[in-house]
Short mmCIF file of C-alpha atoms in Angstrom, two decimals:
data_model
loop_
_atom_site.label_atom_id
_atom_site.label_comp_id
_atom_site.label_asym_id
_atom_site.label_seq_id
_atom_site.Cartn_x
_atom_site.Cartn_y
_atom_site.Cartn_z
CA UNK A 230 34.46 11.90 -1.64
CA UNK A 231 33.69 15.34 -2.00
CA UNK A 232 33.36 17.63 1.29
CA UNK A 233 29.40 17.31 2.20
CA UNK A 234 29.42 20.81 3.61
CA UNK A 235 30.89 22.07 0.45
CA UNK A 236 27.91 19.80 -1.51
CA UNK A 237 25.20 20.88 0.87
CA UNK A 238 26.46 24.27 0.40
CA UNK A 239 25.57 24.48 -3.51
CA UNK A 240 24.02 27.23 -4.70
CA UNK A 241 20.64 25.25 -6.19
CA UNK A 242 19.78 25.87 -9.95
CA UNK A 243 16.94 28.39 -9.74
CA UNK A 244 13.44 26.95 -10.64
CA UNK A 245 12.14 28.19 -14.50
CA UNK A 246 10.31 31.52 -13.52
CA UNK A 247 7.50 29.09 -15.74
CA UNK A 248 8.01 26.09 -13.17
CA UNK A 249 4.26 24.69 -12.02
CA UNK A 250 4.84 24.35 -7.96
CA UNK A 251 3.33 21.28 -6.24
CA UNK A 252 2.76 20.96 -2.66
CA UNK A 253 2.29 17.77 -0.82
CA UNK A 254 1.10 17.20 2.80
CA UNK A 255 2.19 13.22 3.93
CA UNK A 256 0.13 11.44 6.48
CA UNK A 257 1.89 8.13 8.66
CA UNK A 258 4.68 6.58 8.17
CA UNK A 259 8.34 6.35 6.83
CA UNK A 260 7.26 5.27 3.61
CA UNK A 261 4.97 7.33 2.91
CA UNK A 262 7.53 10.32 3.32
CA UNK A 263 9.55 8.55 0.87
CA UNK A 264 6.98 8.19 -1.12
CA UNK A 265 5.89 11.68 -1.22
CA UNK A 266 9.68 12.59 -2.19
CA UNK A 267 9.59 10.27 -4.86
CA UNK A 268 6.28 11.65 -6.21
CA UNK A 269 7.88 15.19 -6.38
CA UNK A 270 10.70 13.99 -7.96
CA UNK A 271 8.91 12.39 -10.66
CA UNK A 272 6.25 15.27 -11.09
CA UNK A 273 9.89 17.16 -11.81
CA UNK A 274 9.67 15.21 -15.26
CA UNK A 275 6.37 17.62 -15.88
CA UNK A 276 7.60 20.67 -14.89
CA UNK A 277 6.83 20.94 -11.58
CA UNK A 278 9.07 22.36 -8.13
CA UNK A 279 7.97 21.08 -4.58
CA UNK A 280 6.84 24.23 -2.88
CA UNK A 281 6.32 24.68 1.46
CA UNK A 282 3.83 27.06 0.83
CA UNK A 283 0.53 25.57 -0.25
CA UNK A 284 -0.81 29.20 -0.90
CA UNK A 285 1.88 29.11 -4.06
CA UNK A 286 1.08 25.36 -4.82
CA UNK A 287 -0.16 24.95 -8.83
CA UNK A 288 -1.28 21.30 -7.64
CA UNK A 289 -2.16 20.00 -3.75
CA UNK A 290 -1.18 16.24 -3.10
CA UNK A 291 -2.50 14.55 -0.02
CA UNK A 292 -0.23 11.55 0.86
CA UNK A 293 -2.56 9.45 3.20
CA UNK A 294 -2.33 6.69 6.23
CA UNK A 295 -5.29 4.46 6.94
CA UNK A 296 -3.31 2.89 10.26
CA UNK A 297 -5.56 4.60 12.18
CA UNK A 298 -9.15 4.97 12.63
CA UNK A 299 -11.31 7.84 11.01
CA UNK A 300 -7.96 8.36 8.56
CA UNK A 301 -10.61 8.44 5.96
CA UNK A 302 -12.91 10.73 7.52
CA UNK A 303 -9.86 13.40 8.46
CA UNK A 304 -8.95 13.72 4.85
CA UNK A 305 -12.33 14.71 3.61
CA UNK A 306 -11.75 17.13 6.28
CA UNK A 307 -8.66 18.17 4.79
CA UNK A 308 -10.59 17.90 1.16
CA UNK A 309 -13.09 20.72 2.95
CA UNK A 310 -10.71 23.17 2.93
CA UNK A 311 -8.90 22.65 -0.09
CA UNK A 312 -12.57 23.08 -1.90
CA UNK A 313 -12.38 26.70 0.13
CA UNK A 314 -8.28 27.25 -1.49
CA UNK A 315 -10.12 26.51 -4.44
CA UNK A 316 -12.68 28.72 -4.77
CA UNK A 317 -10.70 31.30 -3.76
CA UNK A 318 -8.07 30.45 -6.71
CA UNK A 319 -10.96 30.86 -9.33
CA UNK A 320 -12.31 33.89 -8.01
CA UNK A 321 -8.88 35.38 -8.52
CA UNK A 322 -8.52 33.83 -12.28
CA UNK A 323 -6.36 30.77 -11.65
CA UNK A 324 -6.75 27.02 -10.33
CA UNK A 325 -5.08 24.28 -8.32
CA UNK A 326 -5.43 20.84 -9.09
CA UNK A 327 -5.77 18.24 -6.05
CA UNK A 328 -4.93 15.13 -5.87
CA UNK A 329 -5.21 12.43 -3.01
CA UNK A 330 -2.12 9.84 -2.57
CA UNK A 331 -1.52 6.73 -0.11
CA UNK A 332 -3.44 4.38 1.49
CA UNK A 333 -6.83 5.85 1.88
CA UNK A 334 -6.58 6.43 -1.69
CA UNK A 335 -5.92 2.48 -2.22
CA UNK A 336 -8.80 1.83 0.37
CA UNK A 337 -11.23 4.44 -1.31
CA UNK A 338 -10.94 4.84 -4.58
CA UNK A 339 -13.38 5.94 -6.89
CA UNK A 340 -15.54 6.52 -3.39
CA UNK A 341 -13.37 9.90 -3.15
CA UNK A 342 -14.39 11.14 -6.62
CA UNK A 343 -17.95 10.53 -5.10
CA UNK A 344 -17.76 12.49 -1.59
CA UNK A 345 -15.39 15.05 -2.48
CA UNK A 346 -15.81 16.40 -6.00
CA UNK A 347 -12.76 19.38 -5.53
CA UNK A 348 -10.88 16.02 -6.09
CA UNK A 349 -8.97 15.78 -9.77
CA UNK A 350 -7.43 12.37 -9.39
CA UNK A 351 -6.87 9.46 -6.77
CA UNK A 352 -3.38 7.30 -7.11
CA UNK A 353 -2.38 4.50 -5.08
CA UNK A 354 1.17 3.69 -3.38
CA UNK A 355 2.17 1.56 -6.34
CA UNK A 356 1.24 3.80 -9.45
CA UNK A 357 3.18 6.81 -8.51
CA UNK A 358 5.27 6.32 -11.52
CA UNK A 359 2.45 7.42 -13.27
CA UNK A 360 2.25 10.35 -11.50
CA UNK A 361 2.95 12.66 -14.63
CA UNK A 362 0.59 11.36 -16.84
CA UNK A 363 -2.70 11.39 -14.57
CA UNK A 364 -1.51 14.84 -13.86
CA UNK A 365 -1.21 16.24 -17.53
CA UNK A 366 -4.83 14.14 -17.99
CA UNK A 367 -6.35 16.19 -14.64
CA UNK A 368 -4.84 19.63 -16.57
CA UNK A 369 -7.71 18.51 -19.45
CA UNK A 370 -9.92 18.55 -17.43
CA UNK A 371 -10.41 13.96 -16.94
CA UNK A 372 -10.52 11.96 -13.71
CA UNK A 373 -8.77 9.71 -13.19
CA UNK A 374 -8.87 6.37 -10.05
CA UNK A 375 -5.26 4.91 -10.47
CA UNK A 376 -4.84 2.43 -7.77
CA UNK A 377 -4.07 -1.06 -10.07
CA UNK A 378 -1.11 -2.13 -9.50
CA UNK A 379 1.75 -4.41 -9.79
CA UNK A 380 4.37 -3.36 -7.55
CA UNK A 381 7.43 -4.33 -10.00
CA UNK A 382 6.39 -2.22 -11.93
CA UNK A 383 6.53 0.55 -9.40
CA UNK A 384 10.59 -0.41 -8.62
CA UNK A 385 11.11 -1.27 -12.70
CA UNK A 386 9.77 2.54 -13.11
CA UNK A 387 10.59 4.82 -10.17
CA UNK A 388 12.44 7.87 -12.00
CA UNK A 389 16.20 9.05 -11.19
CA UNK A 390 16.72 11.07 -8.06
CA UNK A 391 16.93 14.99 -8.48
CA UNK A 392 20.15 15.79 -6.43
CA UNK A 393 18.93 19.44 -6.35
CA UNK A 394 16.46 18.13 -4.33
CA UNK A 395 18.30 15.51 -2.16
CA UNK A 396 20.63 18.17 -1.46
CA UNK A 397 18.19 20.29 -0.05
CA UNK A 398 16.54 17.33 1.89
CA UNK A 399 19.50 16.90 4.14
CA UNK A 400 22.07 14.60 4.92
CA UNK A 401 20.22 11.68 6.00
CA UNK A 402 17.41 9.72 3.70
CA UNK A 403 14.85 7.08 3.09
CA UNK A 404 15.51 4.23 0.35
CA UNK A 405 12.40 1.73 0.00
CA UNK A 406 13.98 -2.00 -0.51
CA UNK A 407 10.60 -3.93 0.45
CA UNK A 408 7.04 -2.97 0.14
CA UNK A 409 3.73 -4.83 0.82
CA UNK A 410 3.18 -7.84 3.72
CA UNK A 411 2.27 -11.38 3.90
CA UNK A 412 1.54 -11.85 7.78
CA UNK A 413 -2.11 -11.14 7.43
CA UNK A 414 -2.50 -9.59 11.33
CA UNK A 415 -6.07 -9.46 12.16
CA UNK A 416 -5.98 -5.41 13.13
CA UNK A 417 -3.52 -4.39 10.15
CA UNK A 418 -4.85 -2.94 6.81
CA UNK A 419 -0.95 -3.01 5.25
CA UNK A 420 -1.64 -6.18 3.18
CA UNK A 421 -4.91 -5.04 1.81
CA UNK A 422 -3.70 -1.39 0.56
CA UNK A 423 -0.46 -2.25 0.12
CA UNK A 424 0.05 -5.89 -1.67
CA UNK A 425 1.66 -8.67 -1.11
CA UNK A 426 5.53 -8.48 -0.07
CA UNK A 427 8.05 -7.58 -2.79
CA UNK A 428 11.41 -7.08 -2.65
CA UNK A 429 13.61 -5.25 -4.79
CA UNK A 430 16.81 -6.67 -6.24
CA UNK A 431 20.44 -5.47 -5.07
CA UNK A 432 20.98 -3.71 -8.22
CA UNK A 433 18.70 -1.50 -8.21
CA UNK A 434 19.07 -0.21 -4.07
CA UNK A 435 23.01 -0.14 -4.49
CA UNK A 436 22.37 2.58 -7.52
CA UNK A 437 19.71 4.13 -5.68
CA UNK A 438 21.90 4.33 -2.69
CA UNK A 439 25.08 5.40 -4.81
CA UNK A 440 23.06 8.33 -6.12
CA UNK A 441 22.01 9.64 -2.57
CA UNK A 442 25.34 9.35 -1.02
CA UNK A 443 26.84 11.21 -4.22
CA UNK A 444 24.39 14.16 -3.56
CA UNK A 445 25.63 14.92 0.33
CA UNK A 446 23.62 11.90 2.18
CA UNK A 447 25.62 10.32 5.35
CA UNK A 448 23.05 8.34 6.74
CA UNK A 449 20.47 5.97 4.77
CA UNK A 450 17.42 4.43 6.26
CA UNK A 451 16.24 0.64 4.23
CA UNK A 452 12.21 0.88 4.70
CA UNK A 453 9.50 -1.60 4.13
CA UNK A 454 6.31 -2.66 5.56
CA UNK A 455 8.17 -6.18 6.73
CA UNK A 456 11.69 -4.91 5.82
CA UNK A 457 13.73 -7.63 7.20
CA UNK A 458 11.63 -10.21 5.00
CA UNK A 459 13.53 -8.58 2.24
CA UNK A 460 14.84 -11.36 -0.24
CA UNK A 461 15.94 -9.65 -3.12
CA UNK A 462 18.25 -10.99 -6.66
CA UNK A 463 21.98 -9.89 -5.97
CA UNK A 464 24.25 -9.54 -8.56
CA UNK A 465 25.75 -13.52 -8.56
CA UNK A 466 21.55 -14.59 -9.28
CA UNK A 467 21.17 -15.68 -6.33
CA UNK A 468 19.06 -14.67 -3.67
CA UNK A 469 19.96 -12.51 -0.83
CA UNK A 470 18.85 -11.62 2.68
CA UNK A 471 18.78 -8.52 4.73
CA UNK A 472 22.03 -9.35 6.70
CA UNK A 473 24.32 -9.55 3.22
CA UNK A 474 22.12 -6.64 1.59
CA UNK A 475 23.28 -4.62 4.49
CA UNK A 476 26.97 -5.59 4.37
CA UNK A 477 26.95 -4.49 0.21
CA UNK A 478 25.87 -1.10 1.33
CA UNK A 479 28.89 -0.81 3.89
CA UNK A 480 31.17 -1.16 1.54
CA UNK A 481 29.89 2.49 0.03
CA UNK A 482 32.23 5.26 0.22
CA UNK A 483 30.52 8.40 2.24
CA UNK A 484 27.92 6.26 3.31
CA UNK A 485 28.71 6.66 7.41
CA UNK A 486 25.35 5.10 8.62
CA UNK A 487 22.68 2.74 8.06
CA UNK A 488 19.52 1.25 9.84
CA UNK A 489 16.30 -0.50 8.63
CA UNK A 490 13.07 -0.06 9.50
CA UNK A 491 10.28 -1.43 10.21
CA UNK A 492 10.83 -5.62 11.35
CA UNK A 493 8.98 -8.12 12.34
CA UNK A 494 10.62 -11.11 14.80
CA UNK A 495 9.51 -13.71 12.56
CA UNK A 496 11.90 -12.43 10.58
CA UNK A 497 15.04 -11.75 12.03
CA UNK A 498 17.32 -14.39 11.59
CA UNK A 499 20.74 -15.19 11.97
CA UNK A 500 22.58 -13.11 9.42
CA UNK A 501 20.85 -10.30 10.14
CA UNK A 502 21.55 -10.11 13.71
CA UNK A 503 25.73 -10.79 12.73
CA UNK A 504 25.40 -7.54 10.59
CA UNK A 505 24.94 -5.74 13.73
CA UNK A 506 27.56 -7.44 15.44
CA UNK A 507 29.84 -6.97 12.43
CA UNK A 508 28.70 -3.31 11.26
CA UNK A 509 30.09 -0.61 12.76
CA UNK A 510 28.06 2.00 10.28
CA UNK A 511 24.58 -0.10 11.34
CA UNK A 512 23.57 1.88 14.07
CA UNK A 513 22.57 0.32 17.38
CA UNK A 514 19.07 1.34 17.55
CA UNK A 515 16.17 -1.59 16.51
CA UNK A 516 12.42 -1.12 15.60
CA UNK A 517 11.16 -4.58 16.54
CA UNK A 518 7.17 -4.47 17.36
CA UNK A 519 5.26 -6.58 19.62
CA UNK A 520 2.32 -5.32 20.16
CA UNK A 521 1.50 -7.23 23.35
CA UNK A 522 2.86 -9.84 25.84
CA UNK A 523 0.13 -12.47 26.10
CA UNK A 524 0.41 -15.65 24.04
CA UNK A 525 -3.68 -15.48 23.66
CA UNK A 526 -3.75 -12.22 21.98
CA UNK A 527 -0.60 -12.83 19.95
CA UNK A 528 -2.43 -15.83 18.72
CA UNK A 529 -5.62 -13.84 17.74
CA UNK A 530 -3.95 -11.31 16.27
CA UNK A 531 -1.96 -13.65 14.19
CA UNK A 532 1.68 -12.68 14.93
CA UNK A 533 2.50 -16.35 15.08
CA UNK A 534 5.29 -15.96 17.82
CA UNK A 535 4.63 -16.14 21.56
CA UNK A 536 6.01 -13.52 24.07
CA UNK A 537 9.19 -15.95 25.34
CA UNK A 538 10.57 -16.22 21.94
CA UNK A 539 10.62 -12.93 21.31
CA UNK A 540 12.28 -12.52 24.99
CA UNK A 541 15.01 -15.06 23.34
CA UNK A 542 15.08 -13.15 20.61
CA UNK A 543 15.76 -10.05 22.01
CA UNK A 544 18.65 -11.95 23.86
CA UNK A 545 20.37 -13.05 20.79
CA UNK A 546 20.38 -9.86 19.54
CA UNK A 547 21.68 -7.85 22.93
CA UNK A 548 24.31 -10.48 23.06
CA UNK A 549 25.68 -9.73 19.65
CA UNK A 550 25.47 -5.64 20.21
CA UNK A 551 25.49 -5.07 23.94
CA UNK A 552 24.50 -1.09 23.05
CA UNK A 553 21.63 -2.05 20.92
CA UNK A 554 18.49 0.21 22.23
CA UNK A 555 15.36 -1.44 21.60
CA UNK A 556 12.05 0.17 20.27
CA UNK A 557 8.36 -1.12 19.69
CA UNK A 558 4.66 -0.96 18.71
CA UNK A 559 2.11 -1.90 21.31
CA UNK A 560 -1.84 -2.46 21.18
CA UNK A 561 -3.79 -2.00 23.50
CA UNK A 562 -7.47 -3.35 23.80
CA UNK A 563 -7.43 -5.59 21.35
CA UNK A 564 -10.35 -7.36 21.15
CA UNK A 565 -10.93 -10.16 24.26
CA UNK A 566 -7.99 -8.20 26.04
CA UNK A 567 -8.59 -9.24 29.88
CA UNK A 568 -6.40 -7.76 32.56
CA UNK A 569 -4.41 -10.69 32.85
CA UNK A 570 -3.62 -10.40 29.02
CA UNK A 571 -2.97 -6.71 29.61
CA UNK A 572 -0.62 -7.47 32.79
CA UNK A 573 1.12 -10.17 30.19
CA UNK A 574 2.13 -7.02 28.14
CA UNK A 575 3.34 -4.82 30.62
CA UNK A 576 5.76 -7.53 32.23
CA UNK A 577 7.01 -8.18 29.21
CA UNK A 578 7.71 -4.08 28.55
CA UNK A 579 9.53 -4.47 31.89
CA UNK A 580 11.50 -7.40 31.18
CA UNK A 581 12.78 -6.34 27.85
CA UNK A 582 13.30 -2.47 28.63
CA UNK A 583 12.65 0.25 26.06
CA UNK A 584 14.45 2.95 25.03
CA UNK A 585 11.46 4.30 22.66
CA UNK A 586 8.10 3.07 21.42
CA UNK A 587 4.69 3.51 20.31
CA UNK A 588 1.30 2.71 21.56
CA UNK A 589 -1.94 3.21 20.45
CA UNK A 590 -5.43 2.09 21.19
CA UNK A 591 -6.81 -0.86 19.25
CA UNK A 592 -9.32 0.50 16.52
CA UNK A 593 -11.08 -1.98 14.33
CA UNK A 594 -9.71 -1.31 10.41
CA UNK A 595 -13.12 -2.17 7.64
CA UNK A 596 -12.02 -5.25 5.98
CA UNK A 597 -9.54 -6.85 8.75
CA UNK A 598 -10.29 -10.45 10.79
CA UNK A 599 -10.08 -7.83 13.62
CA UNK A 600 -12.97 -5.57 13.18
CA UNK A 601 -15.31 -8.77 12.74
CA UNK A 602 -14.07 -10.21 16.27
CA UNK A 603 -16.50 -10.16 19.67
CA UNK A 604 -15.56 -8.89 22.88
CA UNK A 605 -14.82 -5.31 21.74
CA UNK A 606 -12.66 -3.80 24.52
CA UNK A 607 -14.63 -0.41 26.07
CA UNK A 608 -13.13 2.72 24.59
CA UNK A 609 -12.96 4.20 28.10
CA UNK A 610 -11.32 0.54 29.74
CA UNK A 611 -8.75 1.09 26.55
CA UNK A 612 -7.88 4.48 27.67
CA UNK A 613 -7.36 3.70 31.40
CA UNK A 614 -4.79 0.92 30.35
CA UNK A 615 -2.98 3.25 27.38
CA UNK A 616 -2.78 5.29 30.23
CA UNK A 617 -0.87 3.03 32.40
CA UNK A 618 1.45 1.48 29.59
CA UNK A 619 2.44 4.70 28.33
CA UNK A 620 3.42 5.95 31.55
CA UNK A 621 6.07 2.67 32.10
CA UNK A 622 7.24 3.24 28.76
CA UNK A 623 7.49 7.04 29.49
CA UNK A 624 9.83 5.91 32.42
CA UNK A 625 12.16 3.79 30.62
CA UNK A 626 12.85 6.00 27.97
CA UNK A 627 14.07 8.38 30.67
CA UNK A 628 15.75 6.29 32.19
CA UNK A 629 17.31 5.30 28.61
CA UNK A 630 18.28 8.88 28.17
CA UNK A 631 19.38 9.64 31.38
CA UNK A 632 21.67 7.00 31.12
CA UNK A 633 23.45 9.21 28.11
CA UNK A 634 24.56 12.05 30.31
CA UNK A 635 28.12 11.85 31.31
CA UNK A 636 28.95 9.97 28.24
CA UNK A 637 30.63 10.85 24.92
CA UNK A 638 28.48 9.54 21.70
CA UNK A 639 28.93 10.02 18.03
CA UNK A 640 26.66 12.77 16.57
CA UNK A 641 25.72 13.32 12.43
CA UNK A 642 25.05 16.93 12.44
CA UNK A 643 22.14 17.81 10.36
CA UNK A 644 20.95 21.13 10.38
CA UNK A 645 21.35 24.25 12.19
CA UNK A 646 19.86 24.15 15.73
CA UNK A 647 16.76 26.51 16.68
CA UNK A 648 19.26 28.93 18.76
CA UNK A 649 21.79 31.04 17.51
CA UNK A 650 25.04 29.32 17.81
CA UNK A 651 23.65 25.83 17.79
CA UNK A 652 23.67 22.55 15.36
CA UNK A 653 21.50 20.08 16.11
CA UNK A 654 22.50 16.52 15.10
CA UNK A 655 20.95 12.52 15.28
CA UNK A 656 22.70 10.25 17.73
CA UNK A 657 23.13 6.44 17.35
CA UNK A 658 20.02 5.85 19.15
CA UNK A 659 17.81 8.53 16.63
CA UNK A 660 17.68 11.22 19.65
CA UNK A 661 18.39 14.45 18.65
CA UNK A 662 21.27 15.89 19.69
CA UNK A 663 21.73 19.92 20.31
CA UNK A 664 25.76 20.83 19.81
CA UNK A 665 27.73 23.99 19.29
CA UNK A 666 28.31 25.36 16.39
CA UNK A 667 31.41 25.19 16.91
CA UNK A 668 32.13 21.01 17.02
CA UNK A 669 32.00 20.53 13.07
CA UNK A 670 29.69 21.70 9.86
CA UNK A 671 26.23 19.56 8.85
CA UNK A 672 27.72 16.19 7.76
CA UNK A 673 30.28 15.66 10.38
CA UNK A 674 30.21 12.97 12.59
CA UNK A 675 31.79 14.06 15.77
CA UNK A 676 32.14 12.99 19.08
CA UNK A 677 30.56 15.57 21.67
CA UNK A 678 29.93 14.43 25.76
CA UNK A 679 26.18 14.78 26.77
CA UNK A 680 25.92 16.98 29.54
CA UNK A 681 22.26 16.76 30.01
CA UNK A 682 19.05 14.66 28.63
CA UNK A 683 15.79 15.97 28.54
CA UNK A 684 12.57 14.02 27.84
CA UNK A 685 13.02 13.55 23.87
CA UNK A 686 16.32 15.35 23.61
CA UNK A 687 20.29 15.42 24.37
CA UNK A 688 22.24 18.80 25.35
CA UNK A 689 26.27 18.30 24.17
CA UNK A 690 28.57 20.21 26.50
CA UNK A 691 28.91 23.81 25.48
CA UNK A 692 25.56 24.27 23.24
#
């Protein structure tokens, strides 16, 4: 393989001084960060270069998340002030074309157009193939509302990676395998904006994966809304699980590292939990959400496991990778939540132990079972408890990364660190890492001691 440093290193072909610039702003999660790299790349097919700058951007994409409540309501925001970028472009003889990308867009639709006329064109998650043509439509002046889909056709059409761009993305990426969900939980809008759950067949990731490791990537990350319910076609016609997808991807040359993200329990079965025994390049860091410890809300909120079998579950998986570190999604005031039922979810956070995770307060999503349920939780009784939970989970992942100091831990180096003299790297667990220069060039792997944790952060000895 050839030296990543040397790859990395690559003077980039210069953009045609004629080049139309596009700047996109990403909301949420993981995918939608691939996504939004994946839209650039196929706007490259029209002429256009991803610019940082939106001030030089020829078109403005907003790539949204509607996880969270008034999403909608912060992009019109957003909307507001590209009207004012705007009219500032016309007053000085030129224009920028906006367009608005994601899961709003899905939700919304032609109700955009309506509220926010500086809008040229809306385009779901699953039509970003089309990308190209709705733009060169929006240049003639047309609207356009592109949110039907059929998600094979989104995998049958995504367009080749531009190494000139992976290259100058870094040495660590995002590769979509699954998209869409079929568990229907009452406070989730996933299904509803983004489909039902399809999976994308071995051929296709292994070439997609090829290509990124040829252009300087070390590390790959496999997303999808329910990515361990990935069942794709493998190459012998039959069908595959996560667990033997994972294992065709080790045998990659150059590609040091893998993980998956983000997994349900349901889901995590028995082949999947040997790859992490067997895997030395699947790093020993889990997403696994939760989102609360009592059996009554997991019931209403449709997860269709209780809290002890995902206590066993967490078992079976510590027992085949003792240095696993565990992360999660918690709710808090769903709807009914009693202080028993909140009590139920912080044992459980104690009995399991996290090294990271996420909480939020429960907000009602239009169209999910949730938002039509009684017994809305105070906002002010929801705070007090987020409150509480996030401060336990504050003190484990302390504890998690004060465990680290002392110890000597394999570190990807990824770009130069904010201080002259520094690298800054990703360890096994996804903490960053500050090192010397001095320990290796971006794409190494080395192994540095950890002479000091912080609260989100690890200092190597000498940095």
């Amino acid at each position: 393989m050839n030296d990543i440093a040397e790859i990395l290193e690559r003077e980039a072909a210069p953009a045609p001084a004629n080049a139309r610039k596009v700047y996109v702003k990403t909301y949420g999660c993981q995918m939608n960060v691939y996504d939004s790299q994946r839209m650039t790349d196929a706007l490259g097919a029209d002429g256009y270069v991803e610019t940082a700058t939106i001030d030089d951007a020829d078109m403005v994409l907003i790539n949204t998340c509607h996880i969270r409540e008034k999403a909608a309501e912060k992009v019109y925001s957003q909307l507001g002030r590209l009207r004012k970028l705007r009219d500032k472009r016309r007053a000085e003889g030129r224009d920028v074309l906006v367009g608005v990308a994601g899961c709003v867009a899905q939700a919304e639709g032609e109700e955009i157009l309506r509220r926010a006329p500086v809008v040229d064109f809306v385009i779901g998650p699953q039509t970003y193939h089309r990308l190209p043509q709705v733009a060169a439509e929006a240049r003639r002046g047309v609207k356009l509302v592109e949110t039907d889909y059929a998600i094979e056709d989104k995998f049958e059409q995504l367009p080749a990676h531009d190494a000139r761009q992976i290259r100058a993305r870094g040495v660590t990426a995002f590769l979509t395998v699954q998209e869409g969900c079929d568990k229907f939980c009452t406070f989730c809008v996933v299904p509803y904006t983004r489909g039902a759950e399809v999976s994308r067949p071995v051929g296709q990731i292994v070439a997609e994966a090829r290509q990124l490791v040829d252009a300087g990537v070390r590390e790959v990350t496999l997303l999808g809304q329910n990515v361990n319910a990935w069942h794709g076609e493998g190459p012998d016609g039959r069908e595959w699980g996560l667990g033997q997808l994972l294992h065709e991807l080790a045998k990659i040359e150059g590609l040091a590292r893998l993980r998956y993200t983000t997994s349900h329990p349901r889901d995590m079965d028995d082949a999947l939990i040997e790859a992490h025994r067997d895997l030395e390049c699947l790093m020993p860091y889990l997403h696994l959400p939760v989102q609360a410890g009592s059996d009554r809300l997991l019931k209403a909120m449709n997860r269709k496991h209780t809290a002890d079998e995902y206590r066993r579950l967490v078992d079976r998986i510590r027992a085949a990778r003792p240095d696993i570190a565990l992360s999660g999604d918690f709710i808090v005031g769903f709807p009914g939540e009693t202080e028993a039922d909140f009590e139920d979810t912080m044992r459980l956070i104690r009995d399991i132990g996290y090294a990271q995770a996420f909480s939020f307060k429960y907000s009602p999503r239009p169209g999910t079972p949730g938002a039509d349920l009684a017994d809305q939780v105070p906002d002010a009784l929801k705070s007090e408890r987020l409150q509480r939970l996030q401060a336990l989970l504050a003190g484990q992942q302390a504890a998690f990364m004060q465990g680290l100091e002392g110890k000597t831990i394999s570190v990807l180096l990824e770009k130069p660190g904010r201080e002259f003299g520094q690298i800054a790297g990703r360890s096994p667990w996804l903490q960053p890492v500050v090192c010397s220069e001095t320990v290796g060039k971006i794409g190494d792997i080395v192994n540095v001691r950890i002479s000091r944790a912080s609260a989100n952060s690890l200092l190597a000895d000498g940095a």
